[in-house]
Short mmCIF file of C-alpha atoms in Angstrom, two decimals:
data_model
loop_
_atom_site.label_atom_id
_atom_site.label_comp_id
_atom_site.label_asym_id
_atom_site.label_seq_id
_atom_site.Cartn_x
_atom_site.Cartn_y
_atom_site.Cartn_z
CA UNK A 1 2.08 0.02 -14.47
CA UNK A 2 2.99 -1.87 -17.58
CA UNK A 3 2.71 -5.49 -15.73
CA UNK A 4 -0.99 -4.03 -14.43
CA UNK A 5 -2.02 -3.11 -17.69
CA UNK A 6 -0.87 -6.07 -19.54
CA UNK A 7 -3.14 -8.50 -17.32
CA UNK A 8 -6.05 -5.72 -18.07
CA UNK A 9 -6.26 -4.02 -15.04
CA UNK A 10 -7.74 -0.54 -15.37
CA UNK A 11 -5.19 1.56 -13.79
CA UNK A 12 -6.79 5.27 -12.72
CA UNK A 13 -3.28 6.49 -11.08
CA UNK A 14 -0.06 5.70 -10.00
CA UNK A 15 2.24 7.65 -7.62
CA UNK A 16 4.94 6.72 -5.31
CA UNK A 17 5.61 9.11 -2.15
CA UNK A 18 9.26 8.48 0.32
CA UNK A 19 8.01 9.76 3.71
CA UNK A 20 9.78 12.93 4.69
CA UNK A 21 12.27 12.88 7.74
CA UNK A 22 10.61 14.87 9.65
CA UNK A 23 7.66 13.16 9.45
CA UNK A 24 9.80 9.77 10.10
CA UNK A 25 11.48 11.50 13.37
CA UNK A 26 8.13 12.36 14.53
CA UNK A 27 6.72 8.72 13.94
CA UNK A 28 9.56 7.11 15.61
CA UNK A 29 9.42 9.30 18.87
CA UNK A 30 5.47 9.03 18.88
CA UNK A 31 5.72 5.26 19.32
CA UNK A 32 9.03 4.81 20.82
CA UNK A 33 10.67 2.70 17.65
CA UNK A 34 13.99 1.74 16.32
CA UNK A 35 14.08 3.09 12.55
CA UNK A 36 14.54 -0.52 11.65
CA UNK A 37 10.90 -0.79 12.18
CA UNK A 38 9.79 1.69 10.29
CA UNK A 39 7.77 -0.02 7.03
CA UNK A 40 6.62 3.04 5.16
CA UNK A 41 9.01 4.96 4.42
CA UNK A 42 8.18 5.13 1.29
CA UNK A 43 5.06 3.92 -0.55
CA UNK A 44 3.55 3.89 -3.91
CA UNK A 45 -0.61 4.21 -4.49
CA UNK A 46 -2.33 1.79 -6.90
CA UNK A 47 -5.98 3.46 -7.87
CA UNK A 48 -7.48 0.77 -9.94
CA UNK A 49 -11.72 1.27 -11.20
CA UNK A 50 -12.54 -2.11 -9.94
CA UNK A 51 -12.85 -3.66 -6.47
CA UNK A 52 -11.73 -7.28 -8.38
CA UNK A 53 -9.27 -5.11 -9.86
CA UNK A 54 -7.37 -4.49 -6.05
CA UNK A 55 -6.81 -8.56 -5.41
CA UNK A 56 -5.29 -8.61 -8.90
CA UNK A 57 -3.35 -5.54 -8.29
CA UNK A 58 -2.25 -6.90 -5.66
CA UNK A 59 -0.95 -10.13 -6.90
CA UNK A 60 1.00 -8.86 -9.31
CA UNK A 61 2.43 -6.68 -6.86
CA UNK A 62 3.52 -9.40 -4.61
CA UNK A 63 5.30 -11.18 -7.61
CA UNK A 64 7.69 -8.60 -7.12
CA UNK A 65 7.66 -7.09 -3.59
CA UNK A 66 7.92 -10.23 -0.85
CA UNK A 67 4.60 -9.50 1.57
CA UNK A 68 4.99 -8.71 5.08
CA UNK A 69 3.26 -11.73 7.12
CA UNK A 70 1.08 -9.75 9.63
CA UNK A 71 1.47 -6.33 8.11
CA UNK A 72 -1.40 -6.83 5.37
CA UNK A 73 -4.63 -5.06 5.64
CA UNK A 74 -7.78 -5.55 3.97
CA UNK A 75 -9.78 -2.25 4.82
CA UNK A 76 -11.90 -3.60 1.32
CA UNK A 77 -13.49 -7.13 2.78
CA UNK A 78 -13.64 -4.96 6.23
CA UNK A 79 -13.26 -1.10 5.96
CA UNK A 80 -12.87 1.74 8.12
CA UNK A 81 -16.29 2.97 10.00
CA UNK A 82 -16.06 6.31 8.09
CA UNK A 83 -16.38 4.11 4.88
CA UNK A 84 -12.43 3.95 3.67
CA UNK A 85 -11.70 0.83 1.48
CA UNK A 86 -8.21 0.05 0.51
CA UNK A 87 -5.39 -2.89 0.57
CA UNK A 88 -2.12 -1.77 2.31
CA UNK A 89 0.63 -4.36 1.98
#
């Protein structure tokens, strides 16, 4: 939060979840998969006030965090039909 704020990004919330293992059990028989593919297990929520805001966010967290190549996805530039916008890296 401190790195976010510091380049001026207005930060509405932060919160960081670790997926439960029952909801992780369920996932992995659903699709069939090795726990060694599971990428969220846990996660942490970025609401910023500005769409520019997002990219930026989003930056800053890659600084940090390596990106997954392939597992990026830009629901902002292209969102969901029922009108979601979000970045999940």
């Amino acid at each position: 939060e401190k790195e976010l704020k510091k380049e001026g990004i207005d930060v509405v919330d932060i919160h960081g979840r670790a997926k439960s293992l029952y909801s992780s059990f369920l996932k992995l028989k659903k699709y069939d998969m090795d726990i060694n593919k599971v990428h969220d297990l846990t996660a942490v929520r970025i609401i910023v006030s500005e769409i520019a805001d997002c990219y930026e966010a989003l930056g800053i967290v890659h600084k940090k965090y390596r990106p997954m190549i392939g597992r990026i996805k830009d629901y902002i530039s292209l969102p969901k039909p029922n009108g979601y916008q979000s970045i999940h890296t």
